[in-house]
mmCIF file of C-alpha atoms and ligand atoms in Angstrom:
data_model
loop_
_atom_site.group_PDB
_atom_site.id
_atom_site.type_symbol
_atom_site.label_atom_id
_atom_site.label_comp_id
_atom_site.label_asym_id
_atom_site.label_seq_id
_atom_site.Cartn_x
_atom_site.Cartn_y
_atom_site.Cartn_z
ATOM 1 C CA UNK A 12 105.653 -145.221 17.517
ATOM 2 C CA UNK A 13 109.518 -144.518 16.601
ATOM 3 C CA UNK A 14 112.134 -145.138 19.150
ATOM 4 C CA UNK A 15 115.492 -143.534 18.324
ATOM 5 C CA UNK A 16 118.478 -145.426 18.676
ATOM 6 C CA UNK A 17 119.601 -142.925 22.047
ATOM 7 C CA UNK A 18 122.929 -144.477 22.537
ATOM 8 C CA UNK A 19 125.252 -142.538 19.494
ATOM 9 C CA UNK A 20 124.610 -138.970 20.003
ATOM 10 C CA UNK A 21 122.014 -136.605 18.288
ATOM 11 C CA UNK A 22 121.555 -133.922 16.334
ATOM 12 C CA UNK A 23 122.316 -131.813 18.754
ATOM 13 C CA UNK A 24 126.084 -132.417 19.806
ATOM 14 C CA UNK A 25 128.583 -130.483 17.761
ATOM 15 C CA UNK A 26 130.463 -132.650 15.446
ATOM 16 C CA UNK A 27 134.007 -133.541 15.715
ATOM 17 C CA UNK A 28 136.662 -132.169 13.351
ATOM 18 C CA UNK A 29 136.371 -134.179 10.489
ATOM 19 C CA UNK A 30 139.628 -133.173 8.705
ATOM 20 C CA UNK A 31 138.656 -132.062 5.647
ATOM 21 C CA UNK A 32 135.159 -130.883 6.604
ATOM 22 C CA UNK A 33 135.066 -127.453 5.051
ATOM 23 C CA UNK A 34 131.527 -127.167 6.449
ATOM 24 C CA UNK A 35 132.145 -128.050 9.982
ATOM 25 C CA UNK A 36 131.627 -124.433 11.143
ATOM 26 C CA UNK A 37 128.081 -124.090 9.368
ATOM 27 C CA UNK A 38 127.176 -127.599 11.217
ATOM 28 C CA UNK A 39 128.720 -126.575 14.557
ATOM 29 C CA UNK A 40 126.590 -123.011 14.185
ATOM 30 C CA UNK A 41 123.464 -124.737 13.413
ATOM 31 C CA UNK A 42 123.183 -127.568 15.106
ATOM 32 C CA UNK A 43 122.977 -125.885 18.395
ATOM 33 C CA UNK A 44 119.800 -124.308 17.307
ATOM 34 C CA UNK A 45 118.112 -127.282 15.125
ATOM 35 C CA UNK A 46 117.100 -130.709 16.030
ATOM 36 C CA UNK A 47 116.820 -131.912 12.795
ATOM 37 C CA UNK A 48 118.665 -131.249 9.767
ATOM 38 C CA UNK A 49 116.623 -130.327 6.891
ATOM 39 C CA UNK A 50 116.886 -131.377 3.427
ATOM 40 C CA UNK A 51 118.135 -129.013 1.581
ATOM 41 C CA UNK A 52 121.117 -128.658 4.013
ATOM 42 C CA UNK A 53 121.948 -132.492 3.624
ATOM 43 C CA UNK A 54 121.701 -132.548 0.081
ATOM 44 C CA UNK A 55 123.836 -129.183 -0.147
ATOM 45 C CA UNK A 56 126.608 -130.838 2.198
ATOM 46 C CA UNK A 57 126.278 -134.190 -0.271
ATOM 47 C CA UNK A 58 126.368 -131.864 -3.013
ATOM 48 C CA UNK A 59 129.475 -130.101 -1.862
ATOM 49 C CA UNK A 60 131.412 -133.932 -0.693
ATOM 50 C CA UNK A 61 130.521 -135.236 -4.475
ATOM 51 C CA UNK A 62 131.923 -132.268 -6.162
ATOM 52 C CA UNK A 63 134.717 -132.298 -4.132
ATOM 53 C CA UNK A 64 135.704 -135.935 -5.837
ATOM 54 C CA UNK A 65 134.112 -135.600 -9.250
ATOM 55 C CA UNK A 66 137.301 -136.405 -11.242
ATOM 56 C CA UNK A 67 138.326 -138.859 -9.544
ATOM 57 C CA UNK A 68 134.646 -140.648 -8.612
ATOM 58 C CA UNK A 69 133.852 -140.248 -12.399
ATOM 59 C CA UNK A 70 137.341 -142.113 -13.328
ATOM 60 C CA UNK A 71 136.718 -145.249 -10.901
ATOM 61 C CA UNK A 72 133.198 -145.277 -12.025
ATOM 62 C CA UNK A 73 134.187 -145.635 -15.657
ATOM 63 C CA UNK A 74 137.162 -148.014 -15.043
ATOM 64 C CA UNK A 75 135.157 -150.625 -13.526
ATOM 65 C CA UNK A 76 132.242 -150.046 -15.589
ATOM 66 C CA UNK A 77 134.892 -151.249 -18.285
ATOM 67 C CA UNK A 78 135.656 -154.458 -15.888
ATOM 68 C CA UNK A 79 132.026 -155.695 -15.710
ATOM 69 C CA UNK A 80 130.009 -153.630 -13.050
ATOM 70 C CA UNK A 81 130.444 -149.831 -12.588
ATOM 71 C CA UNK A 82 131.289 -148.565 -9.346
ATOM 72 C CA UNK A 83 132.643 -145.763 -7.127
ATOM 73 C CA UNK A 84 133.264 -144.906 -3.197
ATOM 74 C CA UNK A 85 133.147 -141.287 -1.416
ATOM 75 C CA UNK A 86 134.387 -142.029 1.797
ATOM 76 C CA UNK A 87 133.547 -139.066 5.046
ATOM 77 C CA UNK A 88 130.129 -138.455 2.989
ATOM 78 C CA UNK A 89 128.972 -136.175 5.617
ATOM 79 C CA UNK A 90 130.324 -134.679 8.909
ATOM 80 C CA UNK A 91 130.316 -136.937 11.634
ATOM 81 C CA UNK A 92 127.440 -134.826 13.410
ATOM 82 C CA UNK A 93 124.946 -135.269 11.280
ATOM 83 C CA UNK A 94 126.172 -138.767 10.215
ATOM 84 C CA UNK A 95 125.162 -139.869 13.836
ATOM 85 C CA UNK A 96 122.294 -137.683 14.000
ATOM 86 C CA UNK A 97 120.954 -140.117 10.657
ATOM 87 C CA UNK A 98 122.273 -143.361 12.923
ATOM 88 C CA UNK A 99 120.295 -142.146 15.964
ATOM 89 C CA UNK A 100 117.100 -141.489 14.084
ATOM 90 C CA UNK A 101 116.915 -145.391 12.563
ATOM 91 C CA UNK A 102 114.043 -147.104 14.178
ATOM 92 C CA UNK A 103 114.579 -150.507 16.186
ATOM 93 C CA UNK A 104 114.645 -153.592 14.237
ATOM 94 C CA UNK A 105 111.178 -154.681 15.976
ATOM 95 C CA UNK A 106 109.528 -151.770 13.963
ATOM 96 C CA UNK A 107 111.474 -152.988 10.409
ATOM 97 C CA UNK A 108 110.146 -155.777 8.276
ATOM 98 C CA UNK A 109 111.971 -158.879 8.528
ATOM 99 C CA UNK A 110 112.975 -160.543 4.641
ATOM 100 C CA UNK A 111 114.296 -164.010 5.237
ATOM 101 C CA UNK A 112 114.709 -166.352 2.718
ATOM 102 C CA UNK A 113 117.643 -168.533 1.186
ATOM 103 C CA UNK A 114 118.667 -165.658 -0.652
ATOM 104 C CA UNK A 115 118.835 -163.297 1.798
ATOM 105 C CA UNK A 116 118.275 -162.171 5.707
ATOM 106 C CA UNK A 117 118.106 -158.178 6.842
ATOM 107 C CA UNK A 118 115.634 -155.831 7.591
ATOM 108 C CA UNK A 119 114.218 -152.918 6.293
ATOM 109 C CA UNK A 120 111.755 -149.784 6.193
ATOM 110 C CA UNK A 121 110.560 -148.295 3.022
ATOM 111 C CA UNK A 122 107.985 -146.114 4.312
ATOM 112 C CA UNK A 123 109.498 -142.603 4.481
ATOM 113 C CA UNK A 124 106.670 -141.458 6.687
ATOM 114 C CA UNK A 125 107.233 -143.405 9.204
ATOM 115 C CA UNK A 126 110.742 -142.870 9.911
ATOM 116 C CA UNK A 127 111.999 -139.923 12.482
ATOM 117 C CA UNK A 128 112.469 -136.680 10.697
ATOM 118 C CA UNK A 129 116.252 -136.656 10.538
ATOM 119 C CA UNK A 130 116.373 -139.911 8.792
ATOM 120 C CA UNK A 131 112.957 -138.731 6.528
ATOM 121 C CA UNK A 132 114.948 -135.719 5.468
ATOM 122 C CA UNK A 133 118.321 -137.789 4.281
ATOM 123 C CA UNK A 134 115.794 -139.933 2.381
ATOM 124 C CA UNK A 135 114.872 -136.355 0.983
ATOM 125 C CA UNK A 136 117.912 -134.845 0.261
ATOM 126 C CA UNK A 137 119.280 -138.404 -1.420
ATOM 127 C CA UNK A 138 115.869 -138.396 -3.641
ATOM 128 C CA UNK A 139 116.296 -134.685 -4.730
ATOM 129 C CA UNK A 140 116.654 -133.671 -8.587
ATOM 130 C CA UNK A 141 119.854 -131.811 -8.256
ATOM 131 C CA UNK A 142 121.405 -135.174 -6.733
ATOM 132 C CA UNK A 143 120.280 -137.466 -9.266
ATOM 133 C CA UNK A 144 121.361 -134.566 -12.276
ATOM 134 C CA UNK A 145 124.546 -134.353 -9.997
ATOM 135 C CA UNK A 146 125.302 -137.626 -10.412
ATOM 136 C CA UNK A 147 124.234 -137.942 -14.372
ATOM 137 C CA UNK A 148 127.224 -135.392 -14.780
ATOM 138 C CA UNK A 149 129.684 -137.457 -12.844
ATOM 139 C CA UNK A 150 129.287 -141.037 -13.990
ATOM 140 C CA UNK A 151 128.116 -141.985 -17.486
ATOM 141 C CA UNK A 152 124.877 -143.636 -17.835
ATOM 142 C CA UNK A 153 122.647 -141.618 -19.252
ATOM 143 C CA UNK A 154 119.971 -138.930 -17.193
ATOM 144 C CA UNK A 155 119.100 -139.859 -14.013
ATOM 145 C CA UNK A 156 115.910 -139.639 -11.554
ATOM 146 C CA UNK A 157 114.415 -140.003 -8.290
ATOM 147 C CA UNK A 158 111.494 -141.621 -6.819
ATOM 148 C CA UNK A 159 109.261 -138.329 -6.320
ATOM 149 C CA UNK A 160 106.896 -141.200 -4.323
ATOM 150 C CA UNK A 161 110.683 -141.642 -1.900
ATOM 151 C CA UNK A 162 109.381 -145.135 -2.242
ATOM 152 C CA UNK A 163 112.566 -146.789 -3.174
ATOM 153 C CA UNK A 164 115.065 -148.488 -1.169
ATOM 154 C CA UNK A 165 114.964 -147.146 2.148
ATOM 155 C CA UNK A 166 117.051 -148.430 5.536
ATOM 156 C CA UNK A 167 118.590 -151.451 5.426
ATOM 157 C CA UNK A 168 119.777 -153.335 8.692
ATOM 158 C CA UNK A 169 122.020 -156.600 8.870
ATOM 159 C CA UNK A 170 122.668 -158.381 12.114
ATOM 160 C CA UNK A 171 125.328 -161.132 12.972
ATOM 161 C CA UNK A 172 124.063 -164.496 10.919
ATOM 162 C CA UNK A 173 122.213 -161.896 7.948
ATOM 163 C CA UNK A 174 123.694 -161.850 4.629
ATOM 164 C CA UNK A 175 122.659 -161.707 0.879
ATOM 165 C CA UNK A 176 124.113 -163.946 -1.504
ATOM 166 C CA UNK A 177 124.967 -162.514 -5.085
ATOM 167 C CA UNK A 178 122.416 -161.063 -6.915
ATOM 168 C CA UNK A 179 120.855 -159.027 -9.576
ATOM 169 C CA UNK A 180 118.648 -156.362 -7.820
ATOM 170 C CA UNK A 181 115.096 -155.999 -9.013
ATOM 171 C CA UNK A 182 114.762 -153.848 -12.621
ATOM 172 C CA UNK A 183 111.831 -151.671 -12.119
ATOM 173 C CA UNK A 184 110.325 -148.821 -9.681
ATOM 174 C CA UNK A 185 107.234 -150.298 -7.405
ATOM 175 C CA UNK A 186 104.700 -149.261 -10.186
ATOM 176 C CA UNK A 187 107.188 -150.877 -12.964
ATOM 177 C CA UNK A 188 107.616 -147.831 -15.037
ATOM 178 C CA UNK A 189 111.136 -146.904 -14.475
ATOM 179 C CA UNK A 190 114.601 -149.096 -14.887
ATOM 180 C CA UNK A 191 116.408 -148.452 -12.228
ATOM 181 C CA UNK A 192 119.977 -147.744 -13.295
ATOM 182 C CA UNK A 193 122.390 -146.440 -10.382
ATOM 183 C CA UNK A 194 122.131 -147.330 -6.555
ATOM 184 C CA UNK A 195 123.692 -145.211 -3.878
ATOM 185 C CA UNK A 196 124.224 -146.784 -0.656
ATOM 186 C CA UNK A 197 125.197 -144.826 2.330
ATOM 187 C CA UNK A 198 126.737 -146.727 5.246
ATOM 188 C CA UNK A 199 125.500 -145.355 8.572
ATOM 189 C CA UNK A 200 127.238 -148.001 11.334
ATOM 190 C CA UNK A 201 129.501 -145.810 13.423
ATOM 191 C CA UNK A 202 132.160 -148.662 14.020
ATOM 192 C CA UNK A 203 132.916 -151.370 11.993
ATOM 193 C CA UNK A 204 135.864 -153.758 11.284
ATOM 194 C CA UNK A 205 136.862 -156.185 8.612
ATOM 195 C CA UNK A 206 136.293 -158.945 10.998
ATOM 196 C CA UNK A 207 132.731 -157.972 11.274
ATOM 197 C CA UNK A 208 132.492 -159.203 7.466
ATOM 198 C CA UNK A 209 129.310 -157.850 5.430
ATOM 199 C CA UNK A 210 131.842 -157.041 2.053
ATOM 200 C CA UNK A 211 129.985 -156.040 -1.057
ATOM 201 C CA UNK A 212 131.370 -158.258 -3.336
ATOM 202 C CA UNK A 213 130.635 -157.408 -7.032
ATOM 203 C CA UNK A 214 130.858 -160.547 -9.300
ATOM 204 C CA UNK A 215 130.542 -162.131 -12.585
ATOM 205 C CA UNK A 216 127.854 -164.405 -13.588
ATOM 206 C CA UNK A 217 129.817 -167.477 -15.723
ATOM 207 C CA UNK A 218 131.937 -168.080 -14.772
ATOM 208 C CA UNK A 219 131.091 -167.141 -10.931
ATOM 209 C CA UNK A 220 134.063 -165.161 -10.139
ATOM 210 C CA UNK A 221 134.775 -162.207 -7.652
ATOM 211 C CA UNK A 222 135.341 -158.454 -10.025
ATOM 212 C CA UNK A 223 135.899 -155.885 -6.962
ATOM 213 C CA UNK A 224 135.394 -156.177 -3.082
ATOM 214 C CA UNK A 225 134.360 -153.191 -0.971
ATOM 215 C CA UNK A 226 134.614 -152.921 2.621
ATOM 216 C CA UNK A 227 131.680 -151.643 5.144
ATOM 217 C CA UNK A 228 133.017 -148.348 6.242
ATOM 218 C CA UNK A 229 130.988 -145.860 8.746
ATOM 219 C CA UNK A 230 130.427 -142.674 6.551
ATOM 220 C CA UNK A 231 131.321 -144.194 3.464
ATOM 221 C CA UNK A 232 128.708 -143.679 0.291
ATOM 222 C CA UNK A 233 128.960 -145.966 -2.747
ATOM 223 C CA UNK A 234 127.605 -146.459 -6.329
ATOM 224 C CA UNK A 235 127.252 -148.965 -7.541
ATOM 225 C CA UNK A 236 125.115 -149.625 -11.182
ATOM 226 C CA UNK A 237 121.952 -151.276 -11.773
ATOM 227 C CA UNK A 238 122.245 -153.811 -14.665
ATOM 228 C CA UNK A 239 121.619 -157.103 -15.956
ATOM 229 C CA UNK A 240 124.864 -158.077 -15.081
ATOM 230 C CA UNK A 241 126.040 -156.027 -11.768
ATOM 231 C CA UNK A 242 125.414 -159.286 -9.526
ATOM 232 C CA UNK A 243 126.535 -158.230 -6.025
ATOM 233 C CA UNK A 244 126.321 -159.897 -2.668
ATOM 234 C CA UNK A 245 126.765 -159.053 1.084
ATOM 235 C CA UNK A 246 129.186 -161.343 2.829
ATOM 236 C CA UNK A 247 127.509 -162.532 6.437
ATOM 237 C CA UNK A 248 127.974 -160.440 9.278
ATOM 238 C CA UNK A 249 130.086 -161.326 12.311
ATOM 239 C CA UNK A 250 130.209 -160.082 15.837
ATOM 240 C CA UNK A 251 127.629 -158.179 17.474
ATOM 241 C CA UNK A 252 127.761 -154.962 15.067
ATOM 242 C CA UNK A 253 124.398 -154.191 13.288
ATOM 243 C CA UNK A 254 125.166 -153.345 9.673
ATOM 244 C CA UNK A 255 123.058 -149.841 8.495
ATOM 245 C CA UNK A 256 122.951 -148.518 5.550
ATOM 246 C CA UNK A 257 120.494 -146.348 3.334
ATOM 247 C CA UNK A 258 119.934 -147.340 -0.426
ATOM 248 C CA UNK A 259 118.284 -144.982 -3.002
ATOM 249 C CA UNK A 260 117.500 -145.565 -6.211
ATOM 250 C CA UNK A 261 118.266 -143.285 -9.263
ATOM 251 C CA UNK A 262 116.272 -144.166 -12.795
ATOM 252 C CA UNK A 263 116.075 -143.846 -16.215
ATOM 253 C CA UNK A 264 114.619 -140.554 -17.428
ATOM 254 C CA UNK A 265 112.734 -142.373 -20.091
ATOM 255 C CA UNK A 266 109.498 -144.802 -19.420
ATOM 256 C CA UNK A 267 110.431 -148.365 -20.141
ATOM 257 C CA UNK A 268 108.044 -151.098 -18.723
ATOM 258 C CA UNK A 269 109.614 -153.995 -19.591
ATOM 259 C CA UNK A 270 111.342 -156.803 -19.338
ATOM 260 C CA UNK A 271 111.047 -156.835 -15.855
ATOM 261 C CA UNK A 272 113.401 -158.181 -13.808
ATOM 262 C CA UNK A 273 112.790 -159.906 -10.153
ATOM 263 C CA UNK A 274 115.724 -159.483 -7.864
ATOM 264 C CA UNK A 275 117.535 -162.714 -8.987
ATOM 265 C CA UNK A 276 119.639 -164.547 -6.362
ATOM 266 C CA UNK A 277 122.308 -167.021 -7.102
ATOM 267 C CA UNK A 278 124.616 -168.838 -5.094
ATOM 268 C CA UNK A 279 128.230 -168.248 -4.019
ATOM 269 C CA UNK A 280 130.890 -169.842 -5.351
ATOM 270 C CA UNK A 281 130.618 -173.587 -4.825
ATOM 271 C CA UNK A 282 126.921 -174.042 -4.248
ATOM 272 C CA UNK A 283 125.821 -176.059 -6.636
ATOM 273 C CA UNK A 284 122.592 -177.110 -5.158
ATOM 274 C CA UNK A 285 121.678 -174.059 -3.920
ATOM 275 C CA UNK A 286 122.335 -172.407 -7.319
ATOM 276 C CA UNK A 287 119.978 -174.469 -8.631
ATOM 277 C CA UNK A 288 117.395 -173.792 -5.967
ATOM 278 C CA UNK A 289 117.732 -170.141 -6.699
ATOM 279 C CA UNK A 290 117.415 -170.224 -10.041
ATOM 280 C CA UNK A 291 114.081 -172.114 -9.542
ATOM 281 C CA UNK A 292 112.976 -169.809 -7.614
ATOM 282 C CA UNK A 293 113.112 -166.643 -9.604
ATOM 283 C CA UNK A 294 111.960 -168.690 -12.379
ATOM 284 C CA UNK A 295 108.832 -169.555 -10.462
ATOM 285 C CA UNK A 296 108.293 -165.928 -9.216
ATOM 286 C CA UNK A 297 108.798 -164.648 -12.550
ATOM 287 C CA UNK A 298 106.105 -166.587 -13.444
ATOM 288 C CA UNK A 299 103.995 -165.414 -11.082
ATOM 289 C CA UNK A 300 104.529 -161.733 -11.830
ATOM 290 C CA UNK A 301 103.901 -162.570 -15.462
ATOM 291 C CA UNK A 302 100.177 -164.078 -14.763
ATOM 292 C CA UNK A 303 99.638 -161.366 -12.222
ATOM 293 C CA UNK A 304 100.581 -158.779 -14.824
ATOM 294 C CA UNK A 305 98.630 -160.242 -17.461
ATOM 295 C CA UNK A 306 95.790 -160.679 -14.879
ATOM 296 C CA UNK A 307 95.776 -156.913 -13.980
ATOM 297 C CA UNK A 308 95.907 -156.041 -17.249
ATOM 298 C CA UNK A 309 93.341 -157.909 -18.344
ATOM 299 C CA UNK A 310 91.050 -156.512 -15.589
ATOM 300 C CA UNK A 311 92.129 -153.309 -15.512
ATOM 301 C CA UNK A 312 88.726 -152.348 -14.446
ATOM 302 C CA UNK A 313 89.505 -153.530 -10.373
ATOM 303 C CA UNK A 314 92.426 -150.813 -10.175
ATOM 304 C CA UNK A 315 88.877 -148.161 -10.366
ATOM 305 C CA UNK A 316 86.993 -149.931 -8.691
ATOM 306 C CA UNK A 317 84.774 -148.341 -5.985
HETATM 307 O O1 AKG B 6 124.337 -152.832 1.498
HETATM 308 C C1 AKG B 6 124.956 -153.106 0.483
HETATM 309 O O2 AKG B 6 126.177 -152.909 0.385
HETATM 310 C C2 AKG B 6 124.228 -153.721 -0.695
HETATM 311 C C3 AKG B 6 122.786 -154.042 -0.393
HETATM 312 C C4 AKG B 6 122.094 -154.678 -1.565
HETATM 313 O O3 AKG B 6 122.691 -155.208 -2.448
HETATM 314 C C5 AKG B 6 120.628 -154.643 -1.657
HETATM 315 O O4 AKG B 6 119.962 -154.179 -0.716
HETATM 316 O O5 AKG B 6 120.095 -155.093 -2.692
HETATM 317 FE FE1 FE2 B 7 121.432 -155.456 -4.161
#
């Protein structure tokens, strides 16, 4: 069972003029007749927002790429209407699994199929081929692609207290075929304000030092590149805002197994023990993966078994 959040609106209200929203009339026509917004429409309204920054999203992207991690923001992704028709269609945190660990608290959902058909269909639209080539065009790191399993990132939600200290997100697709190399991340809180924290800080490794901040903004998409060195954090969360968002991931075209990385935590500025802790701790799990790997390839035979 799914409970939408009932409190923000739904796909049904007509959306408030969004200055700017050249497509406003198209949602306000069809929203009265749907009650879900289908796939193709979101990705065509992404499709249009992107374009309608490419210049200038390709030029950030580049510039900080140069600085150490490559990034870029498209504020009013998509009109408000269907940006709270997404909200309302995130299950309850009761239904989301619960990741708690020195490194991290939040929830998410991966599984697509269980998620309300609004949100199901943004998962869609964010995992389609056009995006991904869109988005090869517009920021230079080589051809991008989607999940076709939509088994990659998912929604993310951060209460007061939840945080995730810097970090190198994990290499590799579920089956560890693919290196992931771009993330998009789609805020989906309706309100938020700099007092209720969660920044995504972008850092450098060694010395630990802060490259870029970027502010939680309802609305707001941004990229932000997968690599060995694109360590990023969330700041904790203050007040009694939940923070939402929707990741996706976007891979390499090519095959490439390994090395695979483990999401790697480290600590913040200052945190010497911690630090250490951390670094333990990937180095044990990498471990693990390693002998599991080896183990599964070794006995290949259990994956057919039955
Ligand atoms: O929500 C964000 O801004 C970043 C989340 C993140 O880094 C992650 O889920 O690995
Ligand atoms: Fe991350």
């Amino acid at each position: 069972m799914v409970i939408e959040r009932s409190s923000v609106g739904s796909a049904g209200c007509p959306p408030s003029a969004d200055p700017g929203a050249a497509v406003d009339g198209v949602i306000s026509a069809s929203s009265e007749r749907e009650t879900a917004f289908e796939p193709d429409m979101l990705e065509t309204l992404i499709l249009l927002r992107l374009g309608s920054e490419r210049e200038r999203v390709s030029a950030d992207f580049r510039r900080s790429r140069e600085q150490g991690c490559g990034t870029a923001i498209v504020d009013d992704l998509l009109p408000t209407a269907v940006r709270e028709a997404i909200f309302s269609a995130v299950p309850t945190k009761d239904l989301m699994l619960r990741r708690q660990s020195l490194g991290e608290r939040k929830y998410c959902m991966a599984q697509t199929v269980v998620m309300p058909s609004t949100l199901q269909n943004c998962v869609k639209a964010f995992a389609s081929p056009e995006l991904a080539d869109a988005l090869s065009g517009m920021i230079d790191v080589g051809r991008l692609v989607p999940d076709a399993n939509l088994y990659n990132g998912g929604v993310t939600v951060m209460s007061p207290g939840d945080f995730m200290r810097p970090h190198l997100d994990n290499s590799h697709n579920r089956n560890r075929r693919r290196r992931r190399r771009l993330v998009a991340l789609y805020y989906l809180s309706p309100v938020w304000e700099d007092r209720n924290g969660g920044e995504l800080r972008i850092w450098s490794c060694d010395p630990v030092r802060q490259l870029q901040a970027i502010s939680f903004r309802p609305n707001r998409l941004v990229l932000l590149e997968v690599s060995d060195t694109a360590w990023h954090s969330v700041e904790p969360i203050h007040g009694d805002a939940d923070r939402i968002n929707l990741t996706t991931y976007y891979y390499e075209a090519e095959e490439t197994r390994e090395p695979v990385r483990l999401t790697r935590f480290m600590g913040w500025p200052g945190e010497t023990i911690i630090k250490h802790v951390l670094k333990g701790q990937f180095h044990l799990r990498m471990l693990g993966q390693k002998v599991g790997a080896a183990y599964f390839t070794r006995n290949s035979h259990i994956d057919h078994a039955g």
